[in-house]
Short mmCIF file of C-alpha atoms in Angstrom, two decimals:
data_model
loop_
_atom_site.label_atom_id
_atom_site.label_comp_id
_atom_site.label_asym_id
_atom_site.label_seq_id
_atom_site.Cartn_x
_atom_site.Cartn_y
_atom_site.Cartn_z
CA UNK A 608 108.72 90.86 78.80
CA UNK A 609 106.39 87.50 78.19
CA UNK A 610 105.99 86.67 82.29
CA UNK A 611 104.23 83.48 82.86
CA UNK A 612 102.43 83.34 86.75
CA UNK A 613 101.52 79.97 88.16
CA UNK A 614 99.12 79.60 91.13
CA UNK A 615 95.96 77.59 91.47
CA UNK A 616 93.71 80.60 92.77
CA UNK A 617 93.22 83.91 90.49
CA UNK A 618 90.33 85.97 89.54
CA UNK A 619 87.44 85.74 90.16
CA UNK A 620 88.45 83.80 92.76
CA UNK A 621 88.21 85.08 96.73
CA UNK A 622 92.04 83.86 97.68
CA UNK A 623 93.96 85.81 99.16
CA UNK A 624 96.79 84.52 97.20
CA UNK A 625 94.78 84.98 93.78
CA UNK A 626 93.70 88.63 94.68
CA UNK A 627 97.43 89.62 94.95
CA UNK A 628 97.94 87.73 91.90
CA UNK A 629 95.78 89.66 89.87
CA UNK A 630 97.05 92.87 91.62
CA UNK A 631 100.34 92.12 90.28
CA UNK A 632 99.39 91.26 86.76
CA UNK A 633 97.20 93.59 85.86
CA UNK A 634 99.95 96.30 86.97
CA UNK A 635 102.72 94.59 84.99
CA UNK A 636 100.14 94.41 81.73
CA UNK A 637 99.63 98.17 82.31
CA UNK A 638 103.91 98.64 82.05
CA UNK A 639 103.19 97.06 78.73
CA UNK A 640 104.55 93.69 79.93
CA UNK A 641 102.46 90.61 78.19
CA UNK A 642 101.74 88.35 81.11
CA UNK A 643 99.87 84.75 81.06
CA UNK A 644 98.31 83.45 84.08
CA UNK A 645 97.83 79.47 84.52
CA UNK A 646 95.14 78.81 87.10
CA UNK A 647 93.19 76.22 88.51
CA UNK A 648 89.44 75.09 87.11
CA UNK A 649 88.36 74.72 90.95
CA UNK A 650 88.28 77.92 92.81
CA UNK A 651 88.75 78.24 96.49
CA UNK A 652 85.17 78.64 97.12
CA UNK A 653 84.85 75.41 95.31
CA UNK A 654 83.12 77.94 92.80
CA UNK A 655 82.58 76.15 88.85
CA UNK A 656 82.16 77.64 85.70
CA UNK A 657 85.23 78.74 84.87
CA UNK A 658 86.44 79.21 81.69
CA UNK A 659 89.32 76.97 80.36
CA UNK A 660 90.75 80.18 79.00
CA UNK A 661 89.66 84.04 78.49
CA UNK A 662 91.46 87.94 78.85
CA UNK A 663 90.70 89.99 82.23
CA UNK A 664 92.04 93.52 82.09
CA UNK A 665 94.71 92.65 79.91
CA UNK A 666 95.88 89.42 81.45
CA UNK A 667 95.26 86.62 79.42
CA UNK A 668 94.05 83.42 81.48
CA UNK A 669 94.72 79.34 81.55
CA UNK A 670 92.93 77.19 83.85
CA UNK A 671 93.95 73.48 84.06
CA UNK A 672 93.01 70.66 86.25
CA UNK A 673 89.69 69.44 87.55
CA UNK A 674 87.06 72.00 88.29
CA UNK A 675 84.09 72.06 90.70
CA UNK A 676 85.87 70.50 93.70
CA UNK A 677 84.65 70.90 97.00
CA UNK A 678 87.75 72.33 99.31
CA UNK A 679 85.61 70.83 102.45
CA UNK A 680 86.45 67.47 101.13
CA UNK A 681 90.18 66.74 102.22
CA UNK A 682 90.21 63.83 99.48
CA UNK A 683 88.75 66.48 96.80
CA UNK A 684 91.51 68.88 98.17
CA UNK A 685 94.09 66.36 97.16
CA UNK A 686 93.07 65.41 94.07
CA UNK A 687 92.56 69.02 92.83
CA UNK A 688 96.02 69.27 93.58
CA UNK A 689 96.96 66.64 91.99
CA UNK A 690 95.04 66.87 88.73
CA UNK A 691 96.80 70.69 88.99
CA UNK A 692 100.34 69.71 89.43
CA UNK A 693 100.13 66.87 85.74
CA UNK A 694 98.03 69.51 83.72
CA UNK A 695 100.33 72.85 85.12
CA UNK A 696 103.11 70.67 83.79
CA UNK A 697 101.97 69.89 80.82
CA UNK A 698 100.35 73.31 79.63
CA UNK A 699 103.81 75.06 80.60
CA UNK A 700 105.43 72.64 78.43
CA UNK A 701 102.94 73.75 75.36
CA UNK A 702 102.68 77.53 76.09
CA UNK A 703 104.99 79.67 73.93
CA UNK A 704 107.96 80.21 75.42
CA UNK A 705 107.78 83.16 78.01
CA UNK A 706 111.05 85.23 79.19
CA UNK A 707 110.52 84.03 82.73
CA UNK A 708 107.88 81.77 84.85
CA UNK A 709 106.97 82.94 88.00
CA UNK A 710 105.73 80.74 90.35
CA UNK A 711 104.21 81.41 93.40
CA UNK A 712 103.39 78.31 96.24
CA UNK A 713 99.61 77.24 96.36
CA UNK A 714 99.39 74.44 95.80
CA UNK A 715 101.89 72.97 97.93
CA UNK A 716 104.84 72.03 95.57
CA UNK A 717 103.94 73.39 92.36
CA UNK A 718 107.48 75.23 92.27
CA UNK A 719 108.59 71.48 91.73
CA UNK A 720 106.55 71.49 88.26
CA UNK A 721 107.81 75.33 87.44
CA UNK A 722 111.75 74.01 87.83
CA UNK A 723 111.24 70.95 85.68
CA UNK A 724 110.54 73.27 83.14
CA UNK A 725 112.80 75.78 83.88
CA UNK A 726 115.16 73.21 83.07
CA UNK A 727 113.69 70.98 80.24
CA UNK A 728 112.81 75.19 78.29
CA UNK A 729 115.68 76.60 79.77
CA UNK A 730 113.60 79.60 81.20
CA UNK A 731 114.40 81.36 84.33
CA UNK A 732 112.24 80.63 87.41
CA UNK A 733 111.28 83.08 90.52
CA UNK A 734 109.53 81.40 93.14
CA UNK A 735 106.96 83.37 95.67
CA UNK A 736 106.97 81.84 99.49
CA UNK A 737 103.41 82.88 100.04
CA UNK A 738 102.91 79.60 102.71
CA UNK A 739 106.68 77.74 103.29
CA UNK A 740 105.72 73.74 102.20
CA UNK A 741 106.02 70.74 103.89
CA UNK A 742 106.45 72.54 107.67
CA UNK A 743 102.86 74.64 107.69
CA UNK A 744 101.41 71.12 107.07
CA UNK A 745 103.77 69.38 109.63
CA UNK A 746 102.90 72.23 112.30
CA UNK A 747 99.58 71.60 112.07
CA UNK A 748 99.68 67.72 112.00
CA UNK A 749 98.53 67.71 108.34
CA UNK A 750 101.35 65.50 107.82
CA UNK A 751 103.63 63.68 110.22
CA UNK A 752 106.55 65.72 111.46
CA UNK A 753 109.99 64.23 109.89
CA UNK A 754 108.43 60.96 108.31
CA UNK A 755 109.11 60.42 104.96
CA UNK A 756 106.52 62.09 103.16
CA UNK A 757 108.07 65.25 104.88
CA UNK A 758 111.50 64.58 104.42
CA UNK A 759 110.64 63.57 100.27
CA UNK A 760 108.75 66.53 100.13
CA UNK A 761 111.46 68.73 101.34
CA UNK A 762 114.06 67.25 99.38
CA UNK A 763 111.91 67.80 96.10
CA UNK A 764 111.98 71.44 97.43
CA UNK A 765 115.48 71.76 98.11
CA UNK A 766 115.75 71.47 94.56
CA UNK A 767 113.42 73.34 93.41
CA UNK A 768 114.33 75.96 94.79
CA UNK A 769 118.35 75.45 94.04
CA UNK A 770 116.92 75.78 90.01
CA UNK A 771 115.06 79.57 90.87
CA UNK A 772 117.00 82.59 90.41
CA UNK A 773 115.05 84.56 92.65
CA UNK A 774 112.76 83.52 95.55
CA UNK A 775 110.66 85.98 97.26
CA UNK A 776 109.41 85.78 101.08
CA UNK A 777 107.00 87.82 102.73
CA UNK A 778 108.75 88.83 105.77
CA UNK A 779 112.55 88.94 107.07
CA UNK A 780 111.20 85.52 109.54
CA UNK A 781 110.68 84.01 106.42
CA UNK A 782 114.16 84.77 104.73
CA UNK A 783 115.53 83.39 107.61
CA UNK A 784 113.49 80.13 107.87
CA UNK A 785 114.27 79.69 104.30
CA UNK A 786 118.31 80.31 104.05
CA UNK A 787 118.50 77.90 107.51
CA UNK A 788 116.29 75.25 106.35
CA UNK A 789 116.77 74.94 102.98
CA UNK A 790 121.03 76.37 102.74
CA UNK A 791 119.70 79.01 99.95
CA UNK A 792 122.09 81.91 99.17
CA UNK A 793 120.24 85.19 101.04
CA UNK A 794 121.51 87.06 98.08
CA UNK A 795 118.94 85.07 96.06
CA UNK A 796 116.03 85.92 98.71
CA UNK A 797 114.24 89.02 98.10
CA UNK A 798 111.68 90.45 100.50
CA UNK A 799 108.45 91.65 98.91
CA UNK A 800 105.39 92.11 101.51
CA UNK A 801 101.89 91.65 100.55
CA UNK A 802 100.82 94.63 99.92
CA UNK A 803 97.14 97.19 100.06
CA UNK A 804 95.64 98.23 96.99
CA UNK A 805 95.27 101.71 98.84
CA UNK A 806 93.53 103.64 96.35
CA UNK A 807 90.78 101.34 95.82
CA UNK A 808 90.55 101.04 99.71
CA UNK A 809 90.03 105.23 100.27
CA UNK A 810 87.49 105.04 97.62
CA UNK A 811 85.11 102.82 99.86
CA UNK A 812 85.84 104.01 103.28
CA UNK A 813 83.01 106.74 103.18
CA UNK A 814 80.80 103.36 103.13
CA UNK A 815 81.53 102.21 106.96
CA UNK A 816 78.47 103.79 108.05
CA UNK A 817 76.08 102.52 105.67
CA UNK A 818 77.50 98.97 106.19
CA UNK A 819 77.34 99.36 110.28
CA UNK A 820 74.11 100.16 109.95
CA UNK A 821 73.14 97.29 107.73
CA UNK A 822 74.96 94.96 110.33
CA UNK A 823 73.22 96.72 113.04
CA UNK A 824 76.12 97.66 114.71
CA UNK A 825 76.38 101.67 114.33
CA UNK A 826 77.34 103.54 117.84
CA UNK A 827 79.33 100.19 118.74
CA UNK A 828 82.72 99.87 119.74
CA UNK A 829 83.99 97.14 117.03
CA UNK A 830 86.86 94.54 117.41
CA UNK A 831 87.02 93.07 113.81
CA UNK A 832 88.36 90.12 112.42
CA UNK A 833 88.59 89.88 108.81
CA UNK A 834 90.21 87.45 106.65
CA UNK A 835 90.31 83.86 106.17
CA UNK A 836 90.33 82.14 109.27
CA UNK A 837 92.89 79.17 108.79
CA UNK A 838 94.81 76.76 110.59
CA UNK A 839 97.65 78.95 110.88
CA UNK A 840 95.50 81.24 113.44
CA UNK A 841 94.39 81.58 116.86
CA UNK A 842 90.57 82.17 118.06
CA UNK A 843 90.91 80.87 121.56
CA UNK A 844 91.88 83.82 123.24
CA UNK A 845 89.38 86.20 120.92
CA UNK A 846 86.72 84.09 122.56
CA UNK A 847 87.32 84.16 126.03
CA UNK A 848 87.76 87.89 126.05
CA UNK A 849 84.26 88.39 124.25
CA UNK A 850 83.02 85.84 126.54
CA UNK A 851 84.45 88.27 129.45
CA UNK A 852 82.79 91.06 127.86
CA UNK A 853 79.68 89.98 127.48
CA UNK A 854 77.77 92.29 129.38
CA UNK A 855 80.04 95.48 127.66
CA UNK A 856 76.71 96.39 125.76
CA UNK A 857 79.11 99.24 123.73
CA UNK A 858 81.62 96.51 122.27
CA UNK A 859 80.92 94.10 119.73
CA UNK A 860 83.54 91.37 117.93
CA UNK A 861 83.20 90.71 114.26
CA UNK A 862 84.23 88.59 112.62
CA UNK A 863 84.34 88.55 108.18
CA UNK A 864 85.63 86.06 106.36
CA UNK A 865 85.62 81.54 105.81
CA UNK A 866 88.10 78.67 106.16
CA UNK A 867 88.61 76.33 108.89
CA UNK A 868 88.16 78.43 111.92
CA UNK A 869 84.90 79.96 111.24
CA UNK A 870 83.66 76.21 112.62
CA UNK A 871 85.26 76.77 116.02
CA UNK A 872 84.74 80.93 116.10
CA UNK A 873 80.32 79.83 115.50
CA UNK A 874 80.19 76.66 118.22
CA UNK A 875 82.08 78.27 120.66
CA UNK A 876 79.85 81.16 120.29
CA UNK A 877 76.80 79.22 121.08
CA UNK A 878 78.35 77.15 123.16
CA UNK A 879 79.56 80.64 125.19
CA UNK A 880 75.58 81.87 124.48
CA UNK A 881 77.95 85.22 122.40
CA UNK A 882 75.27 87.80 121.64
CA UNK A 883 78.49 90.06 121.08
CA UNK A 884 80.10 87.45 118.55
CA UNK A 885 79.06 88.77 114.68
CA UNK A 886 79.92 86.79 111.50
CA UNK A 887 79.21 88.06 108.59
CA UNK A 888 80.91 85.74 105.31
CA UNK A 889 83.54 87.24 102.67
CA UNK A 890 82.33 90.80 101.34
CA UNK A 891 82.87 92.06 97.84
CA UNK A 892 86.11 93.03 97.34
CA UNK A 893 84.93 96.72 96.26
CA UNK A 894 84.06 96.85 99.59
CA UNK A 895 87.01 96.15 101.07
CA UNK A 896 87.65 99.64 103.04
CA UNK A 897 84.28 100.16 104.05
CA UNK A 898 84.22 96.93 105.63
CA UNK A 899 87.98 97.41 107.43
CA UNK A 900 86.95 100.53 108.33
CA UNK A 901 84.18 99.51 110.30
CA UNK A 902 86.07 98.02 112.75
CA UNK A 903 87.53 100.54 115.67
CA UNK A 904 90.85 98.10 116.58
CA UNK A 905 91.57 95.08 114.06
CA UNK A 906 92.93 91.56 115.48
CA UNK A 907 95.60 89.53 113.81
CA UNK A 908 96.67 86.51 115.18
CA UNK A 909 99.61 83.35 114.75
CA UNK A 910 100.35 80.44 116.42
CA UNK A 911 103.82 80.16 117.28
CA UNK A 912 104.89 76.99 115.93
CA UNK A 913 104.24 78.95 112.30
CA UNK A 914 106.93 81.58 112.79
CA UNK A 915 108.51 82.10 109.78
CA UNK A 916 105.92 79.32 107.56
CA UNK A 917 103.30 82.36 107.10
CA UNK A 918 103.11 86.35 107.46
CA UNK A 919 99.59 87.37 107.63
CA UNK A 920 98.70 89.67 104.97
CA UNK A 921 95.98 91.36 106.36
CA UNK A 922 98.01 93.67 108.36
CA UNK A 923 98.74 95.86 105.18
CA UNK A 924 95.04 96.68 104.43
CA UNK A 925 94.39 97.21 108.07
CA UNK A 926 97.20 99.58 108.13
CA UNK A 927 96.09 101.71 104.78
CA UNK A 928 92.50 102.02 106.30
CA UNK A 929 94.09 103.86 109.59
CA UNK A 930 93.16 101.30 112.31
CA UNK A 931 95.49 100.17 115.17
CA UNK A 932 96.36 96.53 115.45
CA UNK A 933 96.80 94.07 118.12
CA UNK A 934 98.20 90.87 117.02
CA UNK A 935 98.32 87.78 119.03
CA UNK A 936 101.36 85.88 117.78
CA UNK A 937 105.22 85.46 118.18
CA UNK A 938 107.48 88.38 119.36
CA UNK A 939 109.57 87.82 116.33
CA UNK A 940 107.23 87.93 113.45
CA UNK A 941 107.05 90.26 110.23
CA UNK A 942 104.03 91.16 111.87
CA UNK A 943 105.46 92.27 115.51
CA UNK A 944 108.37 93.69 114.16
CA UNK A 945 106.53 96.33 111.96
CA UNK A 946 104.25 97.04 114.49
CA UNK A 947 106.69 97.87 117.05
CA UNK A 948 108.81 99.70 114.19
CA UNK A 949 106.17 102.31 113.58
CA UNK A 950 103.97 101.74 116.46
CA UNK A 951 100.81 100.80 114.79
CA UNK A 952 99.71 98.30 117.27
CA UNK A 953 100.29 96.11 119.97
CA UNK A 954 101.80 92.64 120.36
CA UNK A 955 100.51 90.11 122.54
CA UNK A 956 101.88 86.53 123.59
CA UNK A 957 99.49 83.53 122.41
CA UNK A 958 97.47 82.33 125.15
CA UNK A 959 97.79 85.60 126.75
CA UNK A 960 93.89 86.12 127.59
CA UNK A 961 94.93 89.18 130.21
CA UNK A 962 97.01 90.25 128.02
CA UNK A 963 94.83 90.30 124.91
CA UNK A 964 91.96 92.25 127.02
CA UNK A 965 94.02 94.78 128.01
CA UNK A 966 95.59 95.80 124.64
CA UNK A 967 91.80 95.73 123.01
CA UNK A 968 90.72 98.10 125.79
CA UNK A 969 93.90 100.44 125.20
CA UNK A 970 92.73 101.26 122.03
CA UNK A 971 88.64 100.76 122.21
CA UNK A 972 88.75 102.94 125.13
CA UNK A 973 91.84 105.32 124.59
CA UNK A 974 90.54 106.83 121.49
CA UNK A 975 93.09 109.02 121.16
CA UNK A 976 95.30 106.16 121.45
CA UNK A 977 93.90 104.15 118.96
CA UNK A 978 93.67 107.51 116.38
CA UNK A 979 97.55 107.87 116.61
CA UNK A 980 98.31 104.14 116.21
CA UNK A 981 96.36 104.29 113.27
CA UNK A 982 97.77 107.04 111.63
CA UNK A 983 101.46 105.73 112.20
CA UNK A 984 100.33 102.65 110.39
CA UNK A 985 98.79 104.50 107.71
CA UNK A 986 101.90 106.31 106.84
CA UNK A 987 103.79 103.29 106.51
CA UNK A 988 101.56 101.57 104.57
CA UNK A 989 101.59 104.20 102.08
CA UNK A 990 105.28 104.91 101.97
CA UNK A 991 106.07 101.11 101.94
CA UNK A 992 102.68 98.83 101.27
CA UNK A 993 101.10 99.67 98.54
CA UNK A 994 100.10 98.38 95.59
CA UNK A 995 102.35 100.52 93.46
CA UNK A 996 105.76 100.27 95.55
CA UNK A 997 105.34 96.57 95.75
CA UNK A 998 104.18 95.69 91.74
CA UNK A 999 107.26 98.06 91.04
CA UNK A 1000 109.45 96.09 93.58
CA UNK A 1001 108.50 92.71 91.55
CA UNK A 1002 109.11 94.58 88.01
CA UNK A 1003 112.59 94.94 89.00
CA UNK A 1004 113.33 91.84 90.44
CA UNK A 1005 111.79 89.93 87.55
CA UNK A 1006 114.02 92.26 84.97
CA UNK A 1007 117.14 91.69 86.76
CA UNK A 1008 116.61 87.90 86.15
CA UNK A 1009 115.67 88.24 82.41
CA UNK A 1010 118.62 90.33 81.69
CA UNK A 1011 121.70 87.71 82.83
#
């Protein structure tokens, strides 16, 4: 098949949504599929340089739009959005035609530009609910709940997604939000989960130790954090539990990653005078399973209001390293409900300090406790997670639409 992929972020970029992008591709080029990837000029990271168009293991790249933009600049979000959304539409328009486009959801609305086409080309569309548009933003007051930028923005998704053949969600929450909010057929949602590239993690695990000793924490107990820390989570709870167990000299909480939480996570560690707060920025990606492994119980955490608008992905990795969970978020989350399903962590209520203390301690000082938790989740990652189940998952999806 010619397979066409639409999302702003892709390699080398550090998104999470581009990393699973490139997971996907590279796996369908290997089935002998010829796949196309149009991409953004500005990279998460706000990174420059990239080329207008080039081949990465097989995959043959298109970046549109404006490059360089800063992403700490709201107004240069917005207008790398928008400079995206004309120049996506056009070079769709111009590629040759592909059997199918599959678009996924960053940025907000681009499945808009994908069903235009879809249309104008008659070419089959499957959309990807990584983030569910306009209600993350109205959740977190990015826009204003029900005023009429919302409601046009929903009704330009409505249709879009009436045009797509397919759409895949992360999470059974998701499926749900989606049919209720948006009247879509469930027989046209598909649930794919981000998945663990589990092979490349085992092959950097042996490396925990040299990295804990590089970050100086070897013979700690470790509560890690890694991933990008949006608006989407929660930090106020991880704070006052280090700030409660400040004088545990065996426990440490890192924290690895960027985005708009690391601001609060660093002041109110100085503000709470957190000698047993570390950060430490995005690590290379080869890295990945040294740097999950170093942590001895991994948090993941939601705010409520985004039930069903997000499923964190970093549970998967967390799972294929072998470490137990505890996830501060909504009872009824893709995230809780695996957890409880195969007992790979624990689920605690947001703004559950108590709560949150005890399950870390179940686990940091339980180690037998912790061992089995993360050996459940291992197992399931493996059977269900990984790289290979879910690229194979996608492959058949995307052939069932070509073939009506």
């Amino acid at each position: 098949m010619k397979i066409l992929c639409v999302n702003q972020f892709y390699w080398p970029d550090v998104a999470a949504t581009g990393q699973l992008l490139q997971d996907l591709c590279e796996e369908l080029s290997l089935k002998g599929h010829r796949v196309t990837v149009l991409a953004g000029l500005a990279g998460y990271s706000g990174a420059s340089r990239l080329l207008r168009r080039e081949a990465h293991n097989g995959v043959a790249i298109l970046r549109r739009g404006a490059s360089g933009a800063n992403r700490k600049s709201l107004a240069a979000r917005v207008w790398g959005y928008l400079s995206f959304y004309g120049s996506a539409f056009l070079a769709m328009m111009a590629i040759q035609k592909p059997d199918i486009i599959l678009v996924e959801s960053t940025p907000p609305l681009i499945v808009a530009a994908g069903a235009m086409v879809s249309i104008l080309r008659r070419i089959p569309l499957v959309h990807v609910v990584q983030d569910l548009y306009p209600e993350v933003a109205e959740e977190l007051g990015a826009i204003r709940k029900d005023g009429l930028a919302a409601k046009a923005f929903r009704r330009l998704h409505r249709r879009a997604l009436s045009r797509a053949s397919k759409i895949i969600v992360l999470g059974r929450d998701m499926r749900d939000k989606v049919a209720a909010s948006y009247g879509v057929d469930p027989a046209r949602i598909e649930i794919v989960a981000n998945w663990a590239d589990i092979e490349s993690l085992d092959s950097s695990i042996h490396e925990a130790e040299k990295l804990r000793r590089e970050w100086g924490i070897e013979g700690k107990k470790v509560v890690m954090y890694s991933g990008n820390l949006g608006r989407v989570h929660l930090f106020e709870e991880v704070m006052a539990v280090a700030e409660r167990w400040r004088a545990r000299q065996d426990v440490v909480f890192l924290c690895i990653g960027s985005g708009p939480g690391w601001g609060f996570v660093a002041k109110e560690k100085e503000r709470r005078k957190l000698d047993n707060v570390i950060l430490k920025g995005y690590q290379d990606r080869r890295l990945l399973g040294a740097s999950l492994a170093c942590g001895d119980v991994h948090l993941i955490t939601q705010k409520p209001e985004t039930l069903g608008l997000v499923v964190p992905s970093k549970l998967y990795g967390v799972m294929a390293v072998g470490r137990p969970v505890v996830y501060v978020g909504p009872q009824e989350s893709e995230v809780a409900l695996t957890l409880k399903e195969c007992q790979a962590g624990l689920v605690v209520a947001p703004g559950d300090v108590a709560g949150l203390e005890a399950a870390l301690a179940a686990y940091l000082d339980e180690p037998e406790r912790a061992s089995g938790a993360g050996m459940a989740g291992r197992e399931r990652a493996i059977r269900e997670f990984s790289k290979a189940a879910a690229t194979a998952r996608y492959e058949a999806i995307v052939q069932s639409v070509v073939a009506r």
